[in-house]
CSV table of C-alpha atoms in Angstrom, one decimal:
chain,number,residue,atom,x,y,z
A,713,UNK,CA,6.6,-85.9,-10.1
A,714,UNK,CA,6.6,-82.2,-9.9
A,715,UNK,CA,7.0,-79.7,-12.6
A,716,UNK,CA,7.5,-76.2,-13.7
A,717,UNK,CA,6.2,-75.6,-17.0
A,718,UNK,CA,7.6,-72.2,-18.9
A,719,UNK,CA,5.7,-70.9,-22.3
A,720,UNK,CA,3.8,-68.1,-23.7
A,721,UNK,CA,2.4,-68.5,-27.3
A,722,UNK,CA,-0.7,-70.9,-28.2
A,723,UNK,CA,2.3,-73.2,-29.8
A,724,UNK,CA,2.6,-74.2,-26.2
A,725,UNK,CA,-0.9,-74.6,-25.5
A,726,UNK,CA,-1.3,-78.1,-26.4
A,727,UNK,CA,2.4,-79.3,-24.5
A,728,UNK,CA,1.0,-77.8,-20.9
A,729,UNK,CA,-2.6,-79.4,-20.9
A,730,UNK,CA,-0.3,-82.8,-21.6
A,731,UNK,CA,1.7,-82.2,-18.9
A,732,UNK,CA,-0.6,-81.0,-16.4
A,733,UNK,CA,-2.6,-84.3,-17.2
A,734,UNK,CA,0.5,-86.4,-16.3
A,735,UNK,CA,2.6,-85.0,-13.1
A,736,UNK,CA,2.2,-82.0,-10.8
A,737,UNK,CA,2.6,-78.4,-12.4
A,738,UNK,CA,3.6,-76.5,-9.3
A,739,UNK,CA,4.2,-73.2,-11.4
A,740,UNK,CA,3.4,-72.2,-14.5
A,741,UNK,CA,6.1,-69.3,-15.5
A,742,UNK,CA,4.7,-67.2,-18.9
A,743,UNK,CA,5.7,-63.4,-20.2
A,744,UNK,CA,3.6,-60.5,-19.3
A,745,UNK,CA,0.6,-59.3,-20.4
A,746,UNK,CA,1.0,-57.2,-23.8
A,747,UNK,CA,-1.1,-54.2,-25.3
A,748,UNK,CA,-2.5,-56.0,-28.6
A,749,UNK,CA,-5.3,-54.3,-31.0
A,750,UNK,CA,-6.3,-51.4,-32.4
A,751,UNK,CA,-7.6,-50.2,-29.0
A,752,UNK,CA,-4.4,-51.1,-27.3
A,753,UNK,CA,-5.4,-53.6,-24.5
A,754,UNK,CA,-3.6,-55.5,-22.1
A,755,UNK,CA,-4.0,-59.5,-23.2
A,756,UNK,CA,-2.6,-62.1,-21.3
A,757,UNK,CA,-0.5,-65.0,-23.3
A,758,UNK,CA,-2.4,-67.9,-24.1
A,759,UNK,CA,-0.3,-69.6,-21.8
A,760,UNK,CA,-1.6,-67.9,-19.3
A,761,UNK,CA,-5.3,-68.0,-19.9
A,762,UNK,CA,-5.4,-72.1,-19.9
A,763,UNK,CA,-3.2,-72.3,-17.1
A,764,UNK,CA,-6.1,-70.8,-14.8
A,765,UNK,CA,-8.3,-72.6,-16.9
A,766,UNK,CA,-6.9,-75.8,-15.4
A,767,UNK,CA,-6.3,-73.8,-11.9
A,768,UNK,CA,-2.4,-73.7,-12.3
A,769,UNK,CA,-0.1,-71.0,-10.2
A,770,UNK,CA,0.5,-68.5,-12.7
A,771,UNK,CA,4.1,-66.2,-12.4
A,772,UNK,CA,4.8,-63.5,-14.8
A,773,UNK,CA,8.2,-61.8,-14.0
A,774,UNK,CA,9.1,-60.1,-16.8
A,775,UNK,CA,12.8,-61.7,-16.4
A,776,UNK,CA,13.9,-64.0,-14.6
A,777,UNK,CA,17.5,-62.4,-14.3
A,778,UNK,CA,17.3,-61.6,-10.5
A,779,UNK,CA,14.8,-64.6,-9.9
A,780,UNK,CA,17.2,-67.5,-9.8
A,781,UNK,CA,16.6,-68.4,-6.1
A,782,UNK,CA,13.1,-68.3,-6.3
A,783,UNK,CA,11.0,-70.4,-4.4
A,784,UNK,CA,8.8,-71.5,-7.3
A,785,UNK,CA,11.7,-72.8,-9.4
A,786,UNK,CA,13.8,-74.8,-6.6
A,787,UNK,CA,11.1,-77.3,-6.0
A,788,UNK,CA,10.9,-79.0,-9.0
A,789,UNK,CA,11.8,-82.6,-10.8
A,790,UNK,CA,11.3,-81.4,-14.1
A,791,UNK,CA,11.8,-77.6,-15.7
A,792,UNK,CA,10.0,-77.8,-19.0
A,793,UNK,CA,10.5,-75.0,-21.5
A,794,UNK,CA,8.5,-74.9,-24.9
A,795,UNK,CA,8.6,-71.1,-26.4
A,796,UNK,CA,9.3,-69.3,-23.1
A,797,UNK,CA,10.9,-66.6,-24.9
A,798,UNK,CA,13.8,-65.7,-22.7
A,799,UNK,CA,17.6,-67.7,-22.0
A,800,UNK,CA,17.6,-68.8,-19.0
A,801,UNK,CA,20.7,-68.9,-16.8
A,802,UNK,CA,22.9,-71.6,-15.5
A,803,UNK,CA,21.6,-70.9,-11.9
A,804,UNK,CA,17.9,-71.7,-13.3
A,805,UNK,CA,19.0,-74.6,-15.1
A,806,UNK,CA,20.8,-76.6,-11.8
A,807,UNK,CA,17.3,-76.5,-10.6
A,808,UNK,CA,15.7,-79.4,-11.5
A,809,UNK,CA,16.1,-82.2,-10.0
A,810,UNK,CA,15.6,-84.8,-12.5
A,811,UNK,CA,16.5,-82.5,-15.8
A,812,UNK,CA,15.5,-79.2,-17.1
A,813,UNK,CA,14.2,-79.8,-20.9
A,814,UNK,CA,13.2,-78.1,-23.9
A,815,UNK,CA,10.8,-79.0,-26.8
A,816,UNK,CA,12.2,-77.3,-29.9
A,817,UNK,CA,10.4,-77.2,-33.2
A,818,UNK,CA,13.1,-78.8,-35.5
A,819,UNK,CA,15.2,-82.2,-35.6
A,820,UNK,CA,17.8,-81.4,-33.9
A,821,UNK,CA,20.7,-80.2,-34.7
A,822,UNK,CA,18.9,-78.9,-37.8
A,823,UNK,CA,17.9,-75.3,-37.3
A,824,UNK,CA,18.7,-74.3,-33.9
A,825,UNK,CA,17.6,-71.1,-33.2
A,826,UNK,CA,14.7,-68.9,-33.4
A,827,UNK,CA,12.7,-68.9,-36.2
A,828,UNK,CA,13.3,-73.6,-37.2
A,829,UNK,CA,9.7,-73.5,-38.3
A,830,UNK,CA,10.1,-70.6,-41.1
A,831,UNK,CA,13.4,-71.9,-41.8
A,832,UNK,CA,12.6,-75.8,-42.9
A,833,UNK,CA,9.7,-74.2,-45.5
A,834,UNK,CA,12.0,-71.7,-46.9
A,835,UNK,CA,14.6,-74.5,-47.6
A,836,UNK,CA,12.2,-76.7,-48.9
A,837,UNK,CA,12.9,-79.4,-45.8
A,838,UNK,CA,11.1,-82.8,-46.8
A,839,UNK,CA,10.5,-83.5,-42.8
A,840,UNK,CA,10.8,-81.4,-39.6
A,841,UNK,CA,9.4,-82.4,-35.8
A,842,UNK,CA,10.0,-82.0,-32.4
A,843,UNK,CA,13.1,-82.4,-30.4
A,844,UNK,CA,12.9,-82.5,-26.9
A,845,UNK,CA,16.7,-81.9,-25.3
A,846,UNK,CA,18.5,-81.2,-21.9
A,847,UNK,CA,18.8,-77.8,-21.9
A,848,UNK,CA,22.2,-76.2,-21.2
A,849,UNK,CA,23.8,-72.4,-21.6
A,850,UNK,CA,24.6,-72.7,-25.5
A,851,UNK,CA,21.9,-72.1,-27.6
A,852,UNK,CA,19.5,-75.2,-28.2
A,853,UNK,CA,23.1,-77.1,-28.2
A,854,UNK,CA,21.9,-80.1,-25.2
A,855,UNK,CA,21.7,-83.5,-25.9
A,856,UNK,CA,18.8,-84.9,-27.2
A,857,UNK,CA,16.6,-87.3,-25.3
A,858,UNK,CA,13.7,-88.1,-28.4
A,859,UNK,CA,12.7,-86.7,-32.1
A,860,UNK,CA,9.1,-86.7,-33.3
A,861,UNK,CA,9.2,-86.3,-37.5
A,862,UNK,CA,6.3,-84.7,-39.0
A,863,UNK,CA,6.5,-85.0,-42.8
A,864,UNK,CA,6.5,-81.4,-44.6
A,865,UNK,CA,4.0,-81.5,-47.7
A,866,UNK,CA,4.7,-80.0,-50.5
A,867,UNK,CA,2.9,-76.1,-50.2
A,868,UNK,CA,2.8,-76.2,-46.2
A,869,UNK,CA,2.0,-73.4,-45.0
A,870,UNK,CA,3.3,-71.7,-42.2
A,871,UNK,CA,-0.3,-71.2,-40.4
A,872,UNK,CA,-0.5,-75.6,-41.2
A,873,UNK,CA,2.9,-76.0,-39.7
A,874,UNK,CA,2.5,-74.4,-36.4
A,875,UNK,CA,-0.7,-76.2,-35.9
A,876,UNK,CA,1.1,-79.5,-36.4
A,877,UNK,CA,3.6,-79.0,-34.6
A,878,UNK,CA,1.4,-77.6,-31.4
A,879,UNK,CA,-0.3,-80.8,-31.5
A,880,UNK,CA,2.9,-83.3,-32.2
A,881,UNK,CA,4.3,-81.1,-28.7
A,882,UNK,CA,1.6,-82.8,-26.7
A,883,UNK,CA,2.4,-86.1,-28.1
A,884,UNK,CA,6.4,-85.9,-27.9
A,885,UNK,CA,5.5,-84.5,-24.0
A,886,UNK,CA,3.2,-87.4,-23.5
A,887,UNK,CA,6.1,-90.2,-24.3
A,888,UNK,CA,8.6,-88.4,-22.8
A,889,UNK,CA,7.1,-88.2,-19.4
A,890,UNK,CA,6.0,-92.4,-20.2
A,891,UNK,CA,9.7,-93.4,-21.1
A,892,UNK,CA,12.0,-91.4,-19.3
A,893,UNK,CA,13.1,-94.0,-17.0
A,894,UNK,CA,14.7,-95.4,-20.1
A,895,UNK,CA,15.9,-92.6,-22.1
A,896,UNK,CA,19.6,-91.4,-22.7
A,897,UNK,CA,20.3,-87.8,-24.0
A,898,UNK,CA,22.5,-88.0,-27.1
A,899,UNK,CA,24.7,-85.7,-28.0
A,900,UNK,CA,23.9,-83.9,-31.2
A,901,UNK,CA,26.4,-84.4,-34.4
A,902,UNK,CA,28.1,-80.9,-34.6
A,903,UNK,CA,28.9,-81.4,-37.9
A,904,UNK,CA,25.1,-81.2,-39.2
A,905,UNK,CA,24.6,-78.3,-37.2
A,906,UNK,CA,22.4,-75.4,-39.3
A,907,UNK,CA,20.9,-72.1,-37.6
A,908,UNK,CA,18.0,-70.2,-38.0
A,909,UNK,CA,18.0,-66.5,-36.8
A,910,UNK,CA,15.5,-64.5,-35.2
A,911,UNK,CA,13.3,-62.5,-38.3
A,912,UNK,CA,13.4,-59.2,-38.7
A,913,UNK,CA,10.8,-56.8,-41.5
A,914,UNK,CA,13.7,-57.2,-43.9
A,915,UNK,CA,14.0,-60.7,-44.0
A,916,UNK,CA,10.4,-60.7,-45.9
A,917,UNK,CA,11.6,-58.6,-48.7
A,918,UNK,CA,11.7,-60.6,-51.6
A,919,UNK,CA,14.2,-60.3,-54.5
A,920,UNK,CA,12.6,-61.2,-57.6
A,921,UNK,CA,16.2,-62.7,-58.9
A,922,UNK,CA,15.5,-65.8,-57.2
A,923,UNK,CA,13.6,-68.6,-58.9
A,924,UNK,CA,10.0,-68.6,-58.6
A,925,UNK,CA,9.9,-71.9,-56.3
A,926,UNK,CA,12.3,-70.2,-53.8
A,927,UNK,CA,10.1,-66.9,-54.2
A,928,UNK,CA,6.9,-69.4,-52.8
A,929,UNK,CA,8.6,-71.4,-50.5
A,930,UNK,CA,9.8,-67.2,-49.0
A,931,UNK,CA,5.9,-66.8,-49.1
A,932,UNK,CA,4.9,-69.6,-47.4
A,933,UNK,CA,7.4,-69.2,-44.7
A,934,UNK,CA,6.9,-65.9,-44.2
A,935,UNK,CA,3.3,-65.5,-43.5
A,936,UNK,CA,1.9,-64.3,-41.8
A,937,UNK,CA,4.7,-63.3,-39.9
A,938,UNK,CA,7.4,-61.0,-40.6
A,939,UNK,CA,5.2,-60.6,-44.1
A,940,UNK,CA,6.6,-60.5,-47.7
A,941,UNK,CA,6.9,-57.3,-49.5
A,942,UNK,CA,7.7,-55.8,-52.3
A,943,UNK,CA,8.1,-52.2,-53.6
A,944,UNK,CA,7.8,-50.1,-56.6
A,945,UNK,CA,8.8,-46.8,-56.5
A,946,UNK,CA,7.3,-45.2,-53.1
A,947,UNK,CA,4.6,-47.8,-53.0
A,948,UNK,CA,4.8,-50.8,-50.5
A,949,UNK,CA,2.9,-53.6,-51.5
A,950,UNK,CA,2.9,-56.7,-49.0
A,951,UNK,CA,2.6,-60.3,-50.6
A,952,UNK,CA,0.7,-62.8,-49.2
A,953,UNK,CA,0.2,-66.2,-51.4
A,954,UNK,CA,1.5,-66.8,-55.0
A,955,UNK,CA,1.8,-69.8,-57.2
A,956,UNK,CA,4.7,-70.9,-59.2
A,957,UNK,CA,4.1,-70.5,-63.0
A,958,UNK,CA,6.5,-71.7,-65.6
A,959,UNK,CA,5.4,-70.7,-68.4
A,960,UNK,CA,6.4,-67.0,-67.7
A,961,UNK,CA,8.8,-65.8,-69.0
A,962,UNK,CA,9.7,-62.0,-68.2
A,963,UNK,CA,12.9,-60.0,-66.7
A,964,UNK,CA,12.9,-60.3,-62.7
A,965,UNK,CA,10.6,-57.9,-60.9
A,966,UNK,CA,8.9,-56.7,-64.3
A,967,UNK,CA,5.0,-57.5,-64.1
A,968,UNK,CA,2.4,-58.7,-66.7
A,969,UNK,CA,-1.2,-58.9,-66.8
A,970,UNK,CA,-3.1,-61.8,-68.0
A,971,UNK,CA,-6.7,-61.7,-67.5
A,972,UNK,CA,-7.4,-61.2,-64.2
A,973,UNK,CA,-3.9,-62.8,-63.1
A,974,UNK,CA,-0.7,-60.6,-61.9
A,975,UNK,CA,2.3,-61.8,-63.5
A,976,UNK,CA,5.9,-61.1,-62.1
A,977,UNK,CA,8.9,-62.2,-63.3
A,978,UNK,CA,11.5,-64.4,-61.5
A,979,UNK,CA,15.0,-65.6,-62.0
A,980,UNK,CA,13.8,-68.7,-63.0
A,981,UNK,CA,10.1,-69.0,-63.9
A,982,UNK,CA,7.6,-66.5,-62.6
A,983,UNK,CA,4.8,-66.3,-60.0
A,984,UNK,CA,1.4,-65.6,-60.1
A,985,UNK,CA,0.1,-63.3,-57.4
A,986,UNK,CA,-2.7,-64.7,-55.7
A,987,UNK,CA,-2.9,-62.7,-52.7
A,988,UNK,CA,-1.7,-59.0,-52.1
A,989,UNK,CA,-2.1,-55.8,-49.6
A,990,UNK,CA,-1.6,-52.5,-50.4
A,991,UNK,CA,-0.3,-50.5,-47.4
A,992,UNK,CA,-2.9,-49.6,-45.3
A,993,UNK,CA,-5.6,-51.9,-46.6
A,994,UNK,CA,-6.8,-55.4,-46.3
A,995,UNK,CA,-5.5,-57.9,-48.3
A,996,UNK,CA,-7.3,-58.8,-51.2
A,997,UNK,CA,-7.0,-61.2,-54.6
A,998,UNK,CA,-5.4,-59.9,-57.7
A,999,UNK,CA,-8.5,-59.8,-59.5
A,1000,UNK,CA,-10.1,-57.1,-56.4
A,1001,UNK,CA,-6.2,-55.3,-56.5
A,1002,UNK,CA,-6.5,-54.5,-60.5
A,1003,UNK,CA,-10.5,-53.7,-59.8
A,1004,UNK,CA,-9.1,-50.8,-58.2
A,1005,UNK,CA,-4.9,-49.8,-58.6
A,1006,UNK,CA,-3.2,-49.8,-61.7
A,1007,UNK,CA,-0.8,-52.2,-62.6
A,1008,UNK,CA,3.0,-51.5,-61.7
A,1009,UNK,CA,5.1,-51.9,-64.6
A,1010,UNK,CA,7.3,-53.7,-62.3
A,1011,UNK,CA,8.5,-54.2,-58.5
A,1012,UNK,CA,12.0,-52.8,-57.6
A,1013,UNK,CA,14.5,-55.6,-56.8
A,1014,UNK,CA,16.5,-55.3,-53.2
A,1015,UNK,CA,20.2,-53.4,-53.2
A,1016,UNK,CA,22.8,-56.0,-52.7
């Protein structure tokens, strides 16, 4: 069996040394390099750097708008997408011979979209996984051939999720490629559909009117990327790890000090600031913020 294997982050990683161990991976297809760093250098995706690793044709098109008839995507039994980060056209998708497929971090038809991981540990999801599906023009919309669960522990962290899931990738790619003779993509129930957008700076911007367990489980999905912030007055403060407290008991957004321990105020309950970072510094723990910034009397709460 041949296949061409498109990805770009280290999520990824894991699903194309499976693959290459199983069938031939007769292109590897992964986004440009990117300036990264304070000194601005070109990096290559991780993608990219273990497919030489295994001594893999590596493509890097930028889009593949215009590159439909491409040599390097005609020949193939198997497409196999996993966090390519472009939607790729009907022309692309009629390649295949066999199927073109994509693993998607979610049980579908739960969270399709951009950001599934982020969005099971904001809503407090008790299990997320892998899908892998058929791929077609709607957004994450194809039948389903498997689901992989992974079970989401309370106070999973998004760092500890993508991990999982980059490993649980490898696994679901391994059975796929050992069962397909037998497997059937099922159409998804439309009625359980949910979406997840793509995350912008904004979405991190916590309003202190929630409860405190939906101002963590924000937290925890959130970072490190987009980031959770807060404000009071002109200064930005960017929150990194808190713990749910109830035993607080103070207006939203309004702060407190207890020992070394920031308080703040929640619609229900109150959080405990465990780890903060003033703009333009590191982040630090409470006790090393109040060593050396005063305490705000409280954080602004969001328009709206």
């Amino acid at each position: 069996m041949k296949a061409v294997f498109m990805g770009t982050p280290e999520l990824a990683v894991p699903t194309l040394r499976a693959l290459a161990a199983d069938v031939e991976v007769s292109c590897v297809v992964t986004q440009p390099d990117r300036r990264a760093g304070r000194g601005r250098h070109l990096r290559p995706p991780p993608v990219k750097v273990v497919a030489e690793e295994l001594g893999l044709p590596v493509w890097q098109p930028g889009s593949l708008r215009r590159h439909a008839d491409d040599p390097r995507l005609v020949d193939c039994d198997l497409l196999v997408v996993f966090a390519y980060g472009e939607i790729l056209s009907e022309a692309i998708l009629a390649r295949p011979r066999i199927a073109p497929i994509n693993l998607h971090c979610s049980l579908l038809p739960r969270w399709r979209g951009a950001s599934p991981m982020q969005a099971a540990l904001r809503a407090g999801d008790h299990q997320t996984g892998i899908s892998i599906q058929r791929m077609v023009r709607a957004l994450d919309a194809g039948p389903v051939y498997c689901r992989h669960r992974l079970p989401l522990p309370v106070r999973t962290t998004l760092p500890e999720l993508h991990d999982k899931l980059a490993v649980l990738g490898a696994l679901a790619m391994g059975r796929f490629l050992r069962d397909l003779p037998l497997l059937e993509p099922m159409p998804q129930d439309p009625e359980r559909v949910t979406w997840c957008g793509k995350l912008t700076h904004e979405d991190g911007h916590i309003d202190w009117r929630q409860d405190a367990d939906a101002v963590e489980r924000q937290v925890r999905a959130y970072t490190p990327a987009p980031g959770c912030w807060t404000r009071s007055g002109a200064q930005r403060i960017g929150i990194r790890a808190v713990r749910v407290l109830t035993d607080v008991h103070l207006p939203p957004g309004r702060t407190a000090q207890r020992g070394r321990e920031i308080l703040v105020g929640c619609g229900y309950g109150g959080v405990s600031l465990e780890r903060l970072q003033p703009a333009g510094k590191r982040p630090m723990s409470a006790r090393s913020y109040l060593n050396g910034h005063p305490l705000p009397e409280a954080f602004d709460l969001p328009v709206g």
